[in-house]
Coordinates of C-alpha atoms (C1' of nucleotides) in Angstrom, one line a residue:
Chain A
M1 CA 139.9 115.3 104.6
T2 CA 142.9 114.7 102.4
E3 CA 145.3 111.8 102.3
A4 CA 147.9 113.9 104.0
E5 CA 145.9 113.6 107.3
P6 CA 146.9 110.9 109.8
L7 CA 144.8 108.1 108.4
L8 CA 145.8 105.6 110.9
A9 CA 144.5 107.7 113.8
H10 CA 141.5 105.5 114.4
K11 CA 142.8 102.2 113.1
S12 CA 142.1 100.6 116.4
N13 CA 138.3 100.8 115.6
C14 CA 138.7 98.8 112.4
V15 CA 137.8 95.2 112.7
Y16 CA 138.8 94.0 109.3
C17 CA 140.6 96.7 107.6
A18 CA 143.4 98.1 109.9
A19 CA 146.0 96.7 107.6
R20 CA 144.7 98.7 104.8
P21 CA 143.0 101.8 106.1
L22 CA 143.2 103.7 102.8
G23 CA 141.5 101.1 100.8
V24 CA 137.9 100.5 99.8
C25 CA 137.1 97.1 101.0
G26 CA 134.4 94.9 102.3
A27 CA 131.3 95.0 100.2
L28 CA 133.2 96.2 97.2
G29 CA 135.6 93.3 96.8
D30 CA 139.1 93.2 95.6
G31 CA 139.2 93.0 91.8
E32 CA 140.3 95.4 89.1
A33 CA 137.3 97.6 89.7
F34 CA 138.5 97.8 93.3
R35 CA 141.8 99.2 92.3
E36 CA 140.1 101.7 90.0
L37 CA 137.8 102.7 92.7
R38 CA 140.6 103.1 95.2
D39 CA 142.3 105.4 92.7
S40 CA 139.1 107.4 92.1
R41 CA 138.1 108.1 95.6
R42 CA 137.8 111.8 96.1
A43 CA 138.8 112.0 99.7
V44 CA 139.3 110.1 102.9
R45 CA 137.3 111.3 105.9
I46 CA 138.3 110.8 109.5
L47 CA 135.5 111.3 112.0
D48 CA 135.3 111.4 115.7
A49 CA 132.5 109.5 117.5
G50 CA 129.2 111.3 117.2
M51 CA 130.0 113.5 114.2
P52 CA 127.5 113.7 111.4
I53 CA 128.5 112.4 108.0
Y54 CA 125.5 113.9 106.2
R55 CA 122.1 115.2 107.3
Q56 CA 118.6 114.6 106.1
G57 CA 118.0 117.0 103.3
D58 CA 121.6 117.4 102.3
P59 CA 122.3 117.3 98.5
T60 CA 123.0 113.8 97.1
G61 CA 126.1 113.0 95.2
D62 CA 128.7 111.1 97.2
L63 CA 128.8 107.5 98.3
F64 CA 130.8 106.4 101.3
N65 CA 132.7 103.2 102.0
L66 CA 133.2 102.6 105.7
V67 CA 136.7 101.6 106.3
S68 CA 136.8 101.5 110.1
G69 CA 134.3 102.2 112.9
W70 CA 130.6 102.0 113.1
V71 CA 128.0 104.3 111.5
V72 CA 124.3 104.8 112.3
Q73 CA 121.6 105.8 109.7
Y74 CA 118.4 107.4 110.9
Q75 CA 115.3 109.3 109.8
D76 CA 113.8 112.3 111.7
L77 CA 110.2 113.3 111.8
E78 CA 109.1 116.9 112.0
D79 CA 108.1 116.6 115.6
G80 CA 111.5 115.3 116.8
R81 CA 110.8 111.6 116.7
R82 CA 113.8 109.7 115.3
Q83 CA 114.0 106.2 113.9
V84 CA 117.3 104.4 113.5
L85 CA 117.3 102.7 110.1
R86 CA 120.4 100.6 110.5
F87 CA 123.8 100.2 111.9
L88 CA 126.8 99.9 109.6
V89 CA 130.0 98.0 110.3
P90 CA 133.3 98.2 108.4
G91 CA 133.0 97.4 104.7
A92 CA 129.6 98.9 104.3
L93 CA 128.8 101.1 101.3
F94 CA 126.2 103.8 102.0
G95 CA 125.0 107.3 101.2
Y96 CA 123.3 106.4 97.9
E97 CA 119.8 107.5 97.0
P98 CA 117.6 106.7 94.1
S99 CA 118.3 109.2 91.3
G100 CA 115.7 111.8 90.8
I101 CA 115.2 112.8 94.4
K102 CA 116.4 116.2 95.6
G103 CA 118.1 115.5 98.9
M104 CA 119.1 112.7 101.3
C105 CA 116.0 111.2 102.9
H106 CA 118.0 110.2 106.0
G107 CA 121.0 111.2 108.0
A108 CA 124.2 109.3 109.0
D109 CA 126.4 109.8 112.1
A110 CA 129.7 108.2 113.1
L111 CA 128.9 106.0 116.1
T112 CA 132.6 105.5 116.9
N113 CA 135.7 107.1 115.6
A114 CA 135.6 106.1 112.0
S115 CA 137.3 106.5 108.6
L116 CA 135.7 106.3 105.2
C117 CA 136.4 106.8 101.6
V118 CA 134.3 109.3 99.5
V119 CA 133.4 108.3 96.0
P120 CA 131.3 110.5 93.7
A121 CA 128.0 108.7 92.6
A122 CA 128.7 109.3 89.0
R123 CA 132.0 107.6 89.2
M124 CA 130.4 104.7 90.9
A125 CA 127.8 104.4 88.2
E126 CA 130.5 104.5 85.6
L127 CA 132.5 101.8 87.3
R128 CA 129.4 99.6 87.5
A129 CA 128.8 100.0 83.9
R130 CA 132.3 98.9 83.0
H131 CA 132.8 96.1 85.4
V132 CA 130.1 93.5 85.4
E133 CA 131.4 91.6 88.4
F134 CA 131.7 94.8 90.4
N135 CA 128.1 95.7 89.4
E136 CA 126.8 92.3 90.5
R137 CA 128.5 92.9 93.9
F138 CA 126.7 96.2 94.2
V139 CA 123.4 94.7 93.2
W140 CA 123.9 91.8 95.6
M141 CA 124.5 94.3 98.4
L142 CA 121.3 96.2 97.6
E143 CA 119.4 93.0 97.6
R144 CA 120.9 91.9 100.9
D145 CA 120.1 95.3 102.5
S146 CA 116.6 95.0 101.3
R147 CA 116.3 91.6 103.1
L148 CA 117.8 93.0 106.3
A149 CA 115.3 95.8 106.2
F150 CA 112.5 93.3 105.7
D151 CA 113.7 91.5 108.8
H152 CA 113.6 94.8 110.8
L153 CA 110.1 95.4 109.6
T154 CA 109.0 92.1 110.9
S155 CA 110.7 92.8 114.2
L156 CA 109.1 96.2 114.7
G157 CA 105.7 95.0 113.5
Q158 CA 105.4 91.6 115.2
R159 CA 107.9 91.1 118.0
D160 CA 107.5 92.5 121.5
A161 CA 110.0 94.7 123.3
R162 CA 112.1 91.9 124.8
E163 CA 112.3 90.0 121.5
R164 CA 113.2 93.2 119.6
V165 CA 116.1 94.1 121.9
A166 CA 117.4 90.5 121.9
H167 CA 117.1 90.4 118.1
L168 CA 119.0 93.6 117.6
L169 CA 121.9 92.7 119.9
L170 CA 122.2 89.3 118.4
E171 CA 122.2 90.7 114.9
L172 CA 124.9 93.2 115.7
A173 CA 127.0 90.6 117.5
I174 CA 127.0 88.3 114.5
R175 CA 127.3 91.0 111.8
S176 CA 130.2 92.7 113.6
T177 CA 132.3 89.5 113.9
G178 CA 130.9 87.5 110.9
R179 CA 130.9 84.4 113.1
Y180 CA 128.3 81.9 114.2
P181 CA 127.6 79.9 116.3
I182 CA 128.3 81.8 119.6
E183 CA 129.9 80.2 122.6
P184 CA 128.3 80.6 126.1
G185 CA 129.9 83.5 127.8
E186 CA 131.3 85.0 124.6
T187 CA 131.5 88.8 124.6
F188 CA 131.2 91.4 121.9
K189 CA 132.0 95.1 121.6
I190 CA 128.8 96.8 120.4
P191 CA 129.1 100.6 120.6
L192 CA 125.5 101.4 121.4
N193 CA 123.8 102.9 124.5
Q194 CA 120.3 102.4 125.7
P195 CA 118.8 105.5 123.9
L196 CA 120.2 104.2 120.6
I197 CA 118.8 100.8 121.1
A198 CA 115.5 102.5 121.9
E199 CA 115.5 104.5 118.6
A200 CA 116.3 101.4 116.6
T201 CA 113.6 99.2 118.2
G202 CA 110.9 101.8 118.5
L203 CA 110.9 101.8 122.3
T204 CA 111.7 104.3 125.0
S205 CA 115.1 104.1 126.6
I206 CA 113.5 103.4 129.9
H207 CA 111.7 100.4 128.6
V208 CA 114.9 99.2 126.9
N209 CA 116.5 99.4 130.3
R210 CA 113.9 97.1 131.8
M211 CA 114.1 94.6 128.9
L212 CA 117.9 94.5 129.3
R213 CA 117.4 93.8 133.0
R214 CA 114.9 91.0 132.2
L215 CA 117.3 89.4 129.7
R216 CA 120.0 89.5 132.3
E217 CA 117.8 88.0 135.0
D218 CA 116.7 85.3 132.6
Q219 CA 120.4 84.4 132.1
I220 CA 120.2 85.1 128.4
L221 CA 122.6 88.1 127.9
D222 CA 124.2 90.9 129.7
F223 CA 124.7 94.2 127.9
R224 CA 126.4 97.2 129.7
N225 CA 128.9 99.8 128.7
G226 CA 128.9 98.8 125.0
R227 CA 129.8 95.3 125.9
L228 CA 127.5 92.3 125.2
T229 CA 128.0 89.0 127.0
V230 CA 125.9 86.2 125.5
I231 CA 125.2 84.0 128.5
N232 CA 123.0 81.5 126.9
P233 CA 123.2 81.4 123.0
E234 CA 120.4 78.8 122.6
L235 CA 117.9 80.8 124.6
L236 CA 119.0 84.0 122.8
V237 CA 118.5 82.6 119.4
G238 CA 115.1 81.4 120.5
V239 CA 114.0 84.7 121.9
A240 CA 115.4 86.6 118.9
G241 CA 113.6 84.2 116.5
I242 CA 116.3 84.1 113.8
T243 CA 116.3 82.0 110.7
D244 CA 119.0 80.2 108.6
T245 CA 118.6 82.8 105.9
L246 CA 119.3 85.6 108.3
L247 CA 122.4 83.8 109.6
T248 CA 123.6 83.6 106.0
L249 CA 123.1 87.3 105.4
W250 CA 124.7 88.2 108.8
T251 CA 127.8 86.1 108.6
R252 CA 130.6 86.2 106.1
A253 CA 129.1 83.0 104.6
G254 CA 126.6 84.9 102.8
R255 CA 129.2 87.1 101.1
A256 CA 131.6 84.3 100.1
E257 CA 130.1 83.8 96.7
V258 CA 130.0 87.3 95.6
E259 CA 132.2 89.2 98.0
V260 CA 135.9 88.6 98.2
P261 CA 137.3 89.9 101.5
C262 CA 140.4 92.0 101.5
A263 CA 143.4 89.9 100.8
Q264 CA 144.7 90.3 104.3
H265 CA 141.7 88.7 105.7
A266 CA 141.1 85.9 103.3
Chain B
M1 CA 100.7 79.0 82.5
T2 CA 101.5 79.2 78.8
E3 CA 100.9 81.9 76.3
A4 CA 98.0 79.9 74.9
E5 CA 95.9 80.7 77.9
P6 CA 93.4 83.6 77.8
L7 CA 95.7 86.3 78.9
L8 CA 93.2 89.0 78.9
A9 CA 91.0 87.2 81.4
H10 CA 91.8 89.7 84.2
K11 CA 92.7 92.7 82.2
S12 CA 90.1 94.8 84.0
N13 CA 92.5 94.7 87.0
C14 CA 95.3 96.3 85.1
V15 CA 95.7 100.0 85.7
Y16 CA 98.4 100.8 83.3
C17 CA 98.9 97.8 81.2
A18 CA 95.6 96.5 79.8
A19 CA 96.6 97.5 76.3
R20 CA 99.7 95.2 76.5
P21 CA 99.0 92.4 78.9
L22 CA 101.7 90.2 77.5
G23 CA 104.5 92.7 77.9
V24 CA 106.9 93.4 80.6
C25 CA 106.4 96.9 81.6
G26 CA 106.5 99.4 84.4
A27 CA 109.8 99.3 86.3
L28 CA 111.5 97.6 83.4
G29 CA 111.0 100.3 80.8
D30 CA 110.7 100.1 77.1
G31 CA 114.1 99.9 75.3
E32 CA 115.9 97.2 73.5
A33 CA 116.4 95.3 76.7
F34 CA 112.7 95.3 77.2
R35 CA 112.1 93.6 73.9
E36 CA 114.7 91.0 74.6
L37 CA 113.2 90.5 78.0
R38 CA 109.8 90.1 76.6
D39 CA 111.1 87.4 74.2
S40 CA 112.9 85.6 77.0
R41 CA 110.1 85.4 79.5
R42 CA 109.6 81.8 80.4
A43 CA 105.9 81.8 81.0
V44 CA 102.9 84.0 81.8
R45 CA 101.0 83.2 84.9
I46 CA 97.3 84.1 85.5
L47 CA 96.3 84.1 89.1
D48 CA 93.0 84.3 91.0
A49 CA 92.7 86.6 94.0
G50 CA 94.2 84.9 97.1
M51 CA 96.4 82.4 95.2
P52 CA 100.0 82.1 96.4
I53 CA 102.8 83.0 93.9
Y54 CA 105.6 81.5 96.0
R55 CA 106.0 80.6 99.6
Q56 CA 108.6 81.3 102.2
G57 CA 111.3 78.6 101.8
D58 CA 110.6 77.9 98.1
P59 CA 113.7 77.6 96.0
T60 CA 114.8 80.8 94.4
G61 CA 115.3 81.2 90.7
D62 CA 112.5 83.2 89.0
L63 CA 111.7 86.8 88.9
F64 CA 108.2 88.1 88.3
N65 CA 107.0 91.2 86.6
L66 CA 103.5 92.2 87.7
V67 CA 101.5 93.0 84.6
S68 CA 98.0 93.5 86.2
G69 CA 96.5 93.2 89.6
W70 CA 98.0 93.6 93.1
V71 CA 100.4 91.4 95.0
V72 CA 101.3 91.2 98.7
Q73 CA 104.7 90.1 100.1
Y74 CA 104.9 88.9 103.7
Q75 CA 107.0 87.1 106.2
D76 CA 105.8 84.5 108.6
L77 CA 107.2 83.7 112.0
E78 CA 107.3 80.2 113.5
D79 CA 104.4 80.9 115.9
G80 CA 102.0 82.1 113.2
R81 CA 102.6 85.9 113.4
R82 CA 102.8 87.4 110.0
Q83 CA 104.2 90.7 108.8
V84 CA 103.2 92.2 105.5
L85 CA 106.3 93.6 103.9
R86 CA 104.8 95.5 101.0
F87 CA 102.0 95.8 98.5
L88 CA 102.9 95.7 94.8
V89 CA 101.0 97.4 92.0
P90 CA 101.3 96.8 88.3
G91 CA 104.7 97.3 86.9
A92 CA 106.5 95.9 89.9
L93 CA 109.4 93.5 89.6
F94 CA 109.7 91.1 92.5
G95 CA 110.8 87.6 93.6
Y96 CA 114.5 88.2 93.6
E97 CA 116.7 87.3 96.6
P98 CA 120.4 88.0 97.2
S99 CA 122.4 85.2 95.6
G100 CA 123.8 82.6 98.0
I101 CA 120.7 82.0 100.1
K102 CA 118.9 78.7 99.9
G103 CA 115.2 79.7 99.7
M104 CA 112.9 82.6 99.5
C105 CA 112.9 84.4 102.8
H106 CA 109.3 85.7 102.3
G107 CA 106.1 84.7 100.5
A108 CA 103.9 86.4 97.9
D109 CA 100.2 86.1 97.2
A110 CA 98.0 87.6 94.6
L111 CA 95.7 90.1 96.3
T112 CA 93.4 90.5 93.3
N113 CA 93.1 88.6 90.1
A114 CA 96.5 89.1 88.5
S115 CA 98.8 88.3 85.7
L116 CA 102.6 88.3 85.6
C117 CA 105.5 87.4 83.5
V118 CA 108.1 84.9 84.7
V119 CA 111.8 85.5 83.9
P120 CA 114.6 83.3 85.1
A121 CA 117.1 85.1 87.4
A122 CA 120.1 84.1 85.3
R123 CA 118.5 85.6 82.2
M124 CA 117.8 88.8 84.1
A125 CA 121.4 89.0 85.2
E126 CA 122.6 88.5 81.7
L127 CA 120.4 91.2 80.4
R128 CA 121.6 93.6 83.1
A129 CA 125.2 92.8 82.1
R130 CA 124.6 93.6 78.4
H131 CA 122.4 96.6 78.7
V132 CA 123.7 99.4 80.9
E133 CA 120.5 101.5 80.8
F134 CA 118.5 98.5 81.8
N135 CA 120.8 97.7 84.6
E136 CA 120.6 101.3 85.9
R137 CA 116.8 101.0 85.9
F138 CA 117.0 97.8 87.9
V139 CA 119.4 99.4 90.4
W140 CA 117.2 102.5 90.7
M141 CA 114.3 100.2 91.5
L142 CA 116.3 98.4 94.2
E143 CA 117.3 101.8 95.7
R144 CA 113.8 103.1 95.6
D145 CA 112.4 100.0 97.3
S146 CA 115.0 100.4 100.0
R147 CA 113.8 103.9 100.7
L148 CA 110.2 102.7 100.8
A149 CA 111.2 100.1 103.3
F150 CA 113.0 102.8 105.4
D151 CA 109.8 104.8 105.4
H152 CA 107.8 101.7 106.6
L153 CA 110.4 101.2 109.3
T154 CA 109.9 104.7 110.5
S155 CA 106.2 104.2 110.5
L156 CA 106.2 101.0 112.5
G157 CA 108.8 102.3 115.0
Q158 CA 107.6 105.9 115.5
R159 CA 104.1 106.5 114.5
D160 CA 101.0 105.6 116.5
A161 CA 98.2 103.4 115.3
R162 CA 96.1 106.1 113.7
E163 CA 99.1 107.6 111.9
R164 CA 100.2 104.2 110.6
V165 CA 96.8 103.4 109.1
A166 CA 96.5 106.9 107.5
H167 CA 100.1 106.6 106.1
L168 CA 99.5 103.2 104.6
L169 CA 96.2 104.2 102.9
L170 CA 97.6 107.4 101.6
E171 CA 100.7 105.6 100.2
L172 CA 98.6 103.1 98.4
A173 CA 96.3 105.7 97.0
I174 CA 99.1 107.7 95.5
R175 CA 101.2 104.7 94.4
S176 CA 98.3 103.0 92.7
T177 CA 97.4 106.1 90.6
G178 CA 100.7 107.8 90.5
R179 CA 99.0 111.1 91.0
Y180 CA 99.3 113.9 93.5
P181 CA 97.8 116.1 94.9
I182 CA 94.4 114.6 95.8
E183 CA 91.1 116.4 95.5
P184 CA 88.7 116.4 98.5
G185 CA 86.2 113.6 98.1
E186 CA 88.4 111.7 95.6
T187 CA 88.0 107.9 95.8
F188 CA 90.5 105.0 95.2
K189 CA 90.1 101.3 94.8
I190 CA 92.4 99.6 97.3
P191 CA 91.9 95.9 97.5
L192 CA 92.7 95.4 101.2
N193 CA 90.6 94.3 104.1
Q194 CA 91.1 95.2 107.8
P195 CA 93.1 92.1 108.7
L196 CA 95.6 92.9 105.9
I197 CA 95.9 96.5 107.0
A198 CA 96.6 95.1 110.5
E199 CA 99.3 92.8 109.3
A200 CA 101.0 95.6 107.4
T201 CA 100.9 98.1 110.3
G202 CA 101.7 95.7 113.1
L203 CA 98.3 96.2 114.8
T204 CA 95.3 93.9 115.4
S205 CA 92.4 94.1 113.0
I206 CA 90.2 95.1 115.8
H207 CA 92.3 98.1 116.5
V208 CA 92.5 98.9 112.8
N209 CA 88.8 99.0 112.8
R210 CA 88.7 101.6 115.6
M211 CA 91.3 103.7 113.9
L212 CA 89.4 103.7 110.6
R213 CA 86.3 104.8 112.6
R214 CA 88.2 107.6 114.2
L215 CA 89.6 108.8 110.8
R216 CA 86.1 108.7 109.5
E217 CA 84.7 110.6 112.5
D218 CA 87.5 113.2 112.2
Q219 CA 86.4 113.7 108.6
I220 CA 89.8 112.7 107.2
L221 CA 89.0 109.6 105.2
D222 CA 86.5 106.8 104.8
F223 CA 87.7 103.3 103.9
R224 CA 85.2 100.5 103.4
N225 CA 84.8 97.5 101.1
G226 CA 88.1 98.2 99.4
R227 CA 87.1 101.7 98.6
L228 CA 89.0 104.7 100.0
T229 CA 87.4 108.2 100.0
V230 CA 89.8 110.9 101.0
I231 CA 87.6 113.5 102.7
N232 CA 90.2 116.0 103.7
P233 CA 93.5 115.6 101.8
E234 CA 95.4 118.3 103.9
L235 CA 94.5 116.7 107.2
L236 CA 95.4 113.3 105.8
V237 CA 98.8 114.4 104.6
G238 CA 99.4 115.9 108.1
V239 CA 98.4 112.8 110.0
A240 CA 100.4 110.6 107.6
G241 CA 103.4 112.8 107.9
I242 CA 104.7 112.4 104.4
T243 CA 107.6 114.3 102.8
D244 CA 108.4 115.6 99.4
T245 CA 110.9 112.8 98.9
L246 CA 108.2 110.2 99.5
L247 CA 105.9 111.9 97.1
T248 CA 108.5 111.7 94.5
L249 CA 109.0 108.0 95.0
W250 CA 105.3 107.3 95.1
T251 CA 104.2 109.2 92.0
R252 CA 105.3 108.7 88.5
A253 CA 107.4 111.8 88.8
G254 CA 110.1 109.8 90.5
R255 CA 110.2 107.3 87.7
A256 CA 110.4 109.8 84.9
E257 CA 114.1 110.1 84.7
V258 CA 114.9 106.5 84.7
E259 CA 111.7 104.7 83.9
V260 CA 110.0 105.1 80.6
P261 CA 106.3 104.1 81.0
C262 CA 104.8 101.8 78.4
A263 CA 104.3 103.6 75.1
Q264 CA 100.5 103.6 75.5
H265 CA 100.7 105.5 78.7
A266 CA 103.3 108.0 77.8
Chain C
dC1 C1' 132.7 122.6 140.7
dG2 C1' 128.0 122.6 138.3
dA3 C1' 126.3 120.7 134.1
dT4 C1' 125.4 117.0 131.2
dT5 C1' 124.7 112.3 129.7
dG6 C1' 123.6 107.6 130.6
dG7 C1' 121.7 104.4 133.6
dT8 C1' 118.3 102.8 137.2
dT9 C1' 114.0 102.3 139.6
dG10 C1' 109.1 103.2 141.2
dA11 C1' 104.4 105.0 140.4
dT12 C1' 101.1 106.1 137.2
dT13 C1' 98.7 106.6 132.8
dC14 C1' 97.3 105.2 128.4
dT15 C1' 97.7 102.8 124.1
dA16 C1' 96.7 98.8 122.0
dC17 C1' 95.7 93.8 122.8
dT18 C1' 92.6 90.1 124.3
dC19 C1' 88.3 88.1 124.9
dA20 C1' 83.7 88.0 123.8
dA21 C1' 79.6 88.9 121.5
dG22 C1' 76.7 90.3 117.8
dC23 C1' 76.0 92.1 113.1
dC24 C1' 75.7 91.9 108.0
dC25 C1' 76.1 89.5 103.9
dG26 C1' 76.9 86.0 100.4
dG27 C1' 77.0 81.2 99.7
dT28 C1' 75.3 76.5 100.4
dG29 C1' 72.3 72.9 101.2
dG30 C1' 68.2 70.8 103.0
Chain D
dC1 C1' 61.9 78.8 100.9
dC2 C1' 64.7 79.0 104.9
dA3 C1' 68.4 77.3 108.1
dC4 C1' 72.9 77.2 108.4
dC5 C1' 77.5 78.7 107.8
dG6 C1' 81.8 81.5 107.5
dG7 C1' 84.3 85.8 106.7
dG8 C1' 84.6 90.4 107.5
dC9 C1' 83.1 94.1 110.2
dT10 C1' 81.7 96.4 114.6
dT11 C1' 81.3 97.2 119.4
dG12 C1' 82.1 96.7 124.5
dA13 C1' 84.6 95.3 128.7
dG14 C1' 88.7 94.0 130.9
dT15 C1' 93.8 93.5 130.7
dA16 C1' 98.7 93.9 129.7
dG17 C1' 102.5 96.1 127.7
dA18 C1' 104.8 100.1 127.0
dA19 C1' 104.9 105.2 127.7
dT20 C1' 105.1 108.9 130.8
dC21 C1' 106.4 111.3 134.9
dA22 C1' 109.5 111.8 138.5
dA23 C1' 113.2 110.8 141.1
dC24 C1' 118.1 109.5 142.0
dC25 C1' 122.9 107.8 141.1
dA26 C1' 127.4 107.5 138.7
dA27 C1' 130.7 109.1 135.5
dT28 C1' 132.5 112.5 132.6
dC29 C1' 133.6 117.0 131.2
dG30 C1' 133.8 121.8 130.8

DNA sequence: CGATTGGTTGATTCTACTCAAGCCCGGTGG
DNA sequence: CCACCGGGCTTGAGTAGAATCAACCAATCG
């Protein structure tokens, strides 16, 4: 929990940030505010795969910047049903809630080994007030996340099971690498299992299994053991039903104007 | 489209703002920034029920503050499927997109007769930069909308048809009045029809019809002709599966800390 | 080693969709 | 005046997509 811990322990999980595992990067950019933020982080947390970061109902107060690894956010109902809200890749900022509510309305778990910086919400608000550019970056991130949530709404409401699974896997492939287009046969490491895909798509894991098999038989994609092979990118894009806007938000292209990647990755 | 038009034409649709139809109110508060914003609005638009405000793909650039009436935001797929993203009540600010994308990734229609203020996005950004409190209000609104979207995700992914319909109607009843709890027999004007409920819940209008009938037969609620009667509030809350956090975000309570209602409604 | 988790498949059930028809009602035009 | 129309609502019958129930296998882990 302190900087004295072996912070590089999980660096192999970090796609963008291994060179700078202590930093706050990605969505938060690289300016003066970034340096202030780095200095004002309260702690660095190193997590093993599967560990909870916070639970639904926990008191609010800290924000987290994901330095390496993947995180899943979810919401539980009283009767045990669970909906995955989104998957986070390195660079994400999460854990905020609108002020005025008592506790977190969702939970977050580390999906892989992960490391993250902890920043008190009040400190973040102060930094936003002092640095206009930093504030704009934060607002941009909120607006982008709103659009991603809209896209997921459309998926859950309108697409059938096969389309939903294809859409999710394509999204994660593109978001995790920031690249597009995809070559036939290209592979991606996506640390999900079938029950998780089910919770994200509103299906049962059994049905997800059948959809994955159909997508494999149709020569569209092959997902097994956390490894996605895109057999036919054109077909996949067609089934997933993505738009140019989505591609912009999923790839680094969308961030270019507002978000400056860590120096090492520029 | 100009201030010379009869701005009070639709004032009867305005729940909170009839006394001040020219103003920018609700989510945007009442401070110095509000006065500046009011003076910097570019136009006031008066719309008849059913008219489009903007369409998917239109160029970005203007934000809208809903002064009176209801608005629906939706997303269309290539093949004609449509998902309603959310319903807006007076006071809402909408029409923003993350900077860097080419066109609106969703459309918006007036659901009832409505009036709204048009503010250029650049002007809004400038105001946010100059007025910290105003900026915080805007950020709070983005964060709240993100949580409402998460709730809808959970609904579409996990709840069955009857629960989804009940959840939506309860949300709109509470958000449109800002009050809770609800008395048995209380009625609400909710300007939706069955096809719209269907597009919002990811069901067919035929199935929505059956669910409404079941909810009526179960003595939970009665919805017809845009008029909702809550027969049994406790049962409805149970079926809809709402939480305290949601209630905070739906009622004025959640806005109290950040959002100052128009002076006339304080 | 048993226990557990994830993956796979088949058989069955049920939720929600599709297709089809008829109703009510306001508007329109002969 | 009435015939006609269209939109929204309602209901029934048949169907399809996804859930459920029930096995079984493989890998991992105490």
